[in-house]
mmCIF file of C-alpha atoms in Angstrom:
data_model
loop_
_atom_site.group_PDB
_atom_site.id
_atom_site.type_symbol
_atom_site.label_atom_id
_atom_site.label_comp_id
_atom_site.label_asym_id
_atom_site.label_seq_id
_atom_site.Cartn_x
_atom_site.Cartn_y
_atom_site.Cartn_z
ATOM 1 C CA MET A 1 -35.148 33.927 28.784
ATOM 2 C CA ARG A 2 -36.401 32.132 25.683
ATOM 3 C CA VAL A 3 -37.102 33.917 22.384
ATOM 4 C CA ILE A 4 -39.755 32.944 19.837
ATOM 5 C CA LEU A 5 -40.046 34.623 16.449
ATOM 6 C CA GLY A 6 -43.386 35.083 14.703
ATOM 7 C CA GLU A 7 -44.245 36.093 11.167
ATOM 8 C CA CYS A 8 -47.457 37.308 9.534
ATOM 9 C CA LEU A 9 -47.761 35.679 6.099
ATOM 10 C CA ALA A 10 -51.057 36.938 4.621
ATOM 11 C CA PRO A 11 -52.394 40.383 3.722
ATOM 12 C CA ALA A 12 -55.520 41.704 5.445
ATOM 13 C CA LEU A 13 -57.927 40.772 2.636
ATOM 14 C CA LYS A 14 -56.789 37.136 2.428
ATOM 15 C CA GLY A 15 -57.247 34.339 4.954
ATOM 16 C CA ALA A 16 -55.031 34.880 8.005
ATOM 17 C CA ARG A 17 -51.742 32.919 8.237
ATOM 18 C CA TYR A 18 -49.038 33.138 10.888
ATOM 19 C CA VAL A 19 -46.033 31.028 11.834
ATOM 20 C CA PHE A 20 -43.908 30.871 15.001
ATOM 21 C CA ARG A 21 -40.317 29.588 15.099
ATOM 22 C CA GLU A 22 -37.474 29.026 17.513
ATOM 23 C CA THR A 23 -34.454 31.266 16.893
ATOM 24 C CA THR A 24 -32.844 28.212 15.248
ATOM 25 C CA GLY A 25 -35.584 28.218 12.586
ATOM 26 C CA LYS A 26 -37.514 25.195 13.887
ATOM 27 C CA VAL A 27 -41.267 25.707 13.386
ATOM 28 C CA LEU A 28 -43.221 25.669 16.649
ATOM 29 C CA SER A 29 -46.736 26.562 15.499
ATOM 30 C CA GLN A 30 -48.676 27.411 12.379
ATOM 31 C CA VAL A 31 -51.932 29.343 12.496
ATOM 32 C CA GLU A 32 -54.443 29.583 9.624
ATOM 33 C CA GLN A 33 -57.905 31.052 9.254
ATOM 34 C CA VAL A 34 -60.699 28.489 9.146
ATOM 35 C CA THR A 35 -63.584 30.952 8.847
ATOM 36 C CA GLU A 36 -64.568 31.261 5.211
ATOM 37 C CA VAL A 37 -63.837 34.645 3.633
ATOM 38 C CA ARG A 38 -67.128 36.016 2.314
ATOM 39 C CA LEU A 39 -68.182 39.316 0.777
ATOM 40 C CA TRP A 40 -68.680 41.125 4.124
ATOM 41 C CA HIS A 41 -65.128 40.139 5.119
ATOM 42 C CA TYR A 42 -63.949 42.774 2.623
ATOM 43 C CA THR A 43 -65.631 45.524 4.670
ATOM 44 C CA LYS A 44 -64.850 47.036 8.062
ATOM 45 C CA LEU A 45 -67.610 44.797 9.499
ATOM 46 C CA ARG A 46 -65.143 41.918 9.473
ATOM 47 C CA GLY A 47 -63.692 43.184 12.755
ATOM 48 C CA VAL A 48 -66.896 42.354 14.658
ATOM 49 C CA LEU A 49 -67.622 38.980 13.052
ATOM 50 C CA ALA A 50 -66.696 35.670 14.643
ATOM 51 C CA LEU A 51 -63.281 34.431 13.564
ATOM 52 C CA VAL A 52 -61.837 30.927 13.897
ATOM 53 C CA LEU A 53 -58.138 30.178 13.452
ATOM 54 C CA ALA A 54 -56.741 26.638 13.325
ATOM 55 C CA TRP A 55 -53.593 26.286 15.428
ATOM 56 C CA ALA A 56 -51.172 23.437 14.681
ATOM 57 C CA ASP A 57 -48.650 23.108 17.501
ATOM 58 C CA THR A 58 -45.936 21.161 15.691
ATOM 59 C CA ALA A 59 -43.633 21.159 18.725
ATOM 60 C CA GLY A 60 -46.240 19.679 21.082
ATOM 61 C CA GLY A 61 -48.272 17.725 18.530
ATOM 62 C CA ARG A 62 -51.539 19.420 19.541
ATOM 63 C CA ASN A 63 -54.241 20.884 17.353
ATOM 64 C CA MET A 64 -56.079 23.869 18.768
ATOM 65 C CA ARG A 65 -58.468 26.644 17.805
ATOM 66 C CA LEU A 66 -58.182 30.340 18.507
ATOM 67 C CA VAL A 67 -61.729 31.722 18.372
ATOM 68 C CA ARG A 68 -62.998 35.304 18.531
ATOM 69 C CA SER A 69 -66.608 35.752 19.577
ATOM 70 C CA SER A 70 -68.638 38.162 17.486
ATOM 71 C CA GLY A 71 -69.735 41.460 18.910
ATOM 72 C CA TRP A 72 -69.390 45.229 18.699
ATOM 73 C CA TRP A 73 -68.123 45.743 22.211
ATOM 74 C CA LYS A 74 -65.080 43.907 23.529
ATOM 75 C CA PRO A 75 -65.094 40.596 21.635
ATOM 76 C CA ALA A 76 -63.328 37.912 23.673
ATOM 77 C CA TRP A 77 -60.920 35.254 22.426
ATOM 78 C CA VAL A 78 -60.436 31.647 23.536
ATOM 79 C CA LEU A 79 -57.553 29.286 22.777
ATOM 80 C CA ALA A 80 -58.837 25.726 23.144
ATOM 81 C CA GLN A 81 -57.725 22.213 22.268
ATOM 82 C CA LEU A 82 -59.778 20.422 19.626
ATOM 83 C CA ARG A 83 -60.240 17.523 22.018
ATOM 84 C CA GLY A 84 -60.105 18.634 25.561
ATOM 85 C CA GLY A 85 -60.960 22.049 26.747
ATOM 86 C CA GLU A 86 -60.101 25.677 26.984
ATOM 87 C CA LEU A 87 -56.453 26.606 27.515
ATOM 88 C CA PHE A 88 -56.485 30.423 27.705
ATOM 89 C CA SER A 89 -59.081 33.165 27.470
ATOM 90 C CA PHE A 90 -58.426 36.772 26.469
ATOM 91 C CA VAL A 91 -60.879 39.527 27.393
ATOM 92 C CA PRO A 92 -60.216 43.196 26.556
ATOM 93 C CA ASN A 93 -60.516 45.615 29.473
ATOM 94 C CA SER A 94 -60.918 48.742 27.352
ATOM 95 C CA PHE A 95 -62.593 49.902 24.142
ATOM 96 C CA LEU A 96 -59.249 50.384 22.363
ATOM 97 C CA ALA A 97 -58.103 46.953 23.605
ATOM 98 C CA THR A 98 -54.915 48.315 25.140
ATOM 99 C CA SER A 99 -55.342 46.148 28.226
ATOM 100 C CA TRP A 100 -56.423 42.497 28.287
ATOM 101 C CA THR A 101 -57.168 40.000 31.032
ATOM 102 C CA VAL A 102 -55.515 36.674 30.194
ATOM 103 C CA THR A 103 -56.701 33.630 32.138
ATOM 104 C CA ASP A 104 -55.038 30.223 32.148
ATOM 105 C CA ALA A 105 -58.041 27.884 32.288
ATOM 106 C CA ARG A 106 -55.932 24.928 33.466
ATOM 107 C CA THR A 107 -54.421 26.608 36.538
ATOM 108 C CA GLY A 108 -56.719 29.594 37.093
ATOM 109 C CA ALA A 109 -53.727 31.969 36.919
ATOM 110 C CA VAL A 110 -54.566 35.455 35.703
ATOM 111 C CA ALA A 111 -52.320 37.962 33.942
ATOM 112 C CA VAL A 112 -52.752 41.327 32.256
ATOM 113 C CA ALA A 113 -51.480 42.056 28.751
ATOM 114 C CA ARG A 114 -50.849 45.748 28.131
ATOM 115 C CA VAL A 115 -50.358 47.149 24.632
ATOM 116 C CA ARG A 116 -48.149 50.220 24.604
ATOM 117 C CA ASN A 117 -49.381 51.726 21.305
ATOM 118 C CA PRO A 118 -53.055 51.323 20.357
ATOM 119 C CA PHE A 119 -52.466 52.665 16.832
ATOM 120 C CA ILE A 120 -51.451 50.734 13.718
ATOM 121 C CA LEU A 121 -48.298 52.699 12.924
ATOM 122 C CA GLY A 122 -45.404 53.166 15.268
ATOM 123 C CA PRO A 123 -43.646 50.845 17.689
ATOM 124 C CA GLN A 124 -45.857 47.991 18.804
ATOM 125 C CA ARG A 125 -45.054 46.445 22.174
ATOM 126 C CA ALA A 126 -46.959 44.527 24.795
ATOM 127 C CA ASP A 127 -46.103 43.155 28.215
ATOM 128 C CA ILE A 128 -47.843 40.192 29.824
ATOM 129 C CA VAL A 129 -47.638 40.720 33.566
ATOM 130 C CA GLY A 130 -48.884 38.531 36.404
ATOM 131 C CA LEU A 131 -51.167 40.003 39.045
ATOM 132 C CA GLY A 132 -48.206 40.055 41.443
ATOM 133 C CA GLY A 133 -46.326 42.350 39.053
ATOM 134 C CA GLN A 134 -43.918 39.733 37.668
ATOM 135 C CA ASN A 135 -43.165 39.928 33.934
ATOM 136 C CA LEU A 136 -44.231 36.741 32.160
ATOM 137 C CA ALA A 137 -43.575 37.696 28.524
ATOM 138 C CA ARG A 138 -42.848 40.627 26.230
ATOM 139 C CA VAL A 139 -44.003 40.900 22.637
ATOM 140 C CA GLN A 140 -42.640 43.350 20.099
ATOM 141 C CA TRP A 141 -43.976 43.675 16.560
ATOM 142 C CA SER A 142 -41.684 45.167 13.908
ATOM 143 C CA ASP A 143 -41.051 45.682 10.190
ATOM 144 C CA TYR A 144 -44.285 47.345 9.036
ATOM 145 C CA SER A 145 -45.486 46.074 5.656
ATOM 146 C CA TRP A 146 -47.927 48.040 3.519
ATOM 147 C CA ARG A 147 -48.801 44.809 1.688
ATOM 148 C CA LEU A 148 -49.795 43.083 4.937
ATOM 149 C CA SER A 149 -51.282 46.220 6.573
ATOM 150 C CA CYS A 150 -49.416 45.424 9.781
ATOM 151 C CA GLN A 151 -46.013 44.633 11.199
ATOM 152 C CA ARG A 152 -44.542 41.555 9.534
ATOM 153 C CA ASN A 153 -42.558 40.148 12.475
ATOM 154 C CA ALA A 154 -43.085 39.542 16.168
ATOM 155 C CA ARG A 155 -40.436 38.805 18.778
ATOM 156 C CA ILE A 156 -41.638 37.098 21.940
ATOM 157 C CA GLU A 157 -39.386 37.096 24.972
ATOM 158 C CA LEU A 158 -40.625 34.449 27.400
ATOM 159 C CA LEU A 159 -39.746 34.977 31.019
ATOM 160 C CA ASP A 160 -42.064 32.156 32.192
ATOM 161 C CA ASP A 161 -42.400 29.120 29.889
ATOM 162 C CA GLY A 162 -45.907 28.383 31.189
ATOM 163 C CA TRP A 163 -47.151 31.410 29.258
ATOM 164 C CA GLU A 164 -45.681 30.426 25.863
ATOM 165 C CA LEU A 165 -49.019 29.637 24.195
ATOM 166 C CA ALA A 166 -50.658 32.709 25.726
ATOM 167 C CA ALA A 167 -47.898 34.982 24.418
ATOM 168 C CA MET A 168 -48.081 33.507 20.914
ATOM 169 C CA ALA A 169 -51.895 33.702 20.935
ATOM 170 C CA PHE A 170 -51.743 37.320 22.071
ATOM 171 C CA ALA A 171 -49.327 38.096 19.207
ATOM 172 C CA VAL A 172 -51.926 36.674 16.796
ATOM 173 C CA ILE A 173 -54.784 38.573 18.471
ATOM 174 C CA ARG A 174 -52.868 41.838 18.066
ATOM 175 C CA TRP A 175 -52.018 41.043 14.432
ATOM 176 C CA VAL A 176 -55.718 40.420 13.770
ATOM 177 C CA ALA A 177 -56.558 43.803 15.349
ATOM 178 C CA LEU A 178 -53.838 45.607 13.389
ATOM 179 C CA GLN A 179 -55.120 44.078 10.150
ATOM 180 C CA GLN A 180 -58.701 44.926 11.189
ATOM 181 C CA ARG A 181 -59.831 41.365 10.508
#
């Protein structure tokens, strides 16, 4: 089992910023909001607007984008390379987004990510499980910060290294939801 540590760096009313590290402290990925923050981003409408996050994978040397489509009902997310194509897609299966279908666009493999607590406060956990029932990754958010309006840290336990990017992307997607971005 491999562990990756994530940290939310920006409060809800600023541009999003997240970082992921190995347990040794080596930076794996940095994620920053590309979408310009405008007046309506200071309202609750920001949660249904399109959102683009730049993803710098320092470990693999790739640049990617994590993009949320706009919409009132079940906005989907896509993690894609800048040059190349889609890597993973994330589609919520429920209104509260407690269950997500995660698809690996390269292999066609499908998994389900289940959030254990749909509310902002309280323990935040999610499991990414393959369709055969095998655990692929676990994510746990902790250390709630009133300044950030969400949990500051995420701990990702990878049980299948092929789902590393998906697990980190799902951690970001959940942080965005918790911050109501």
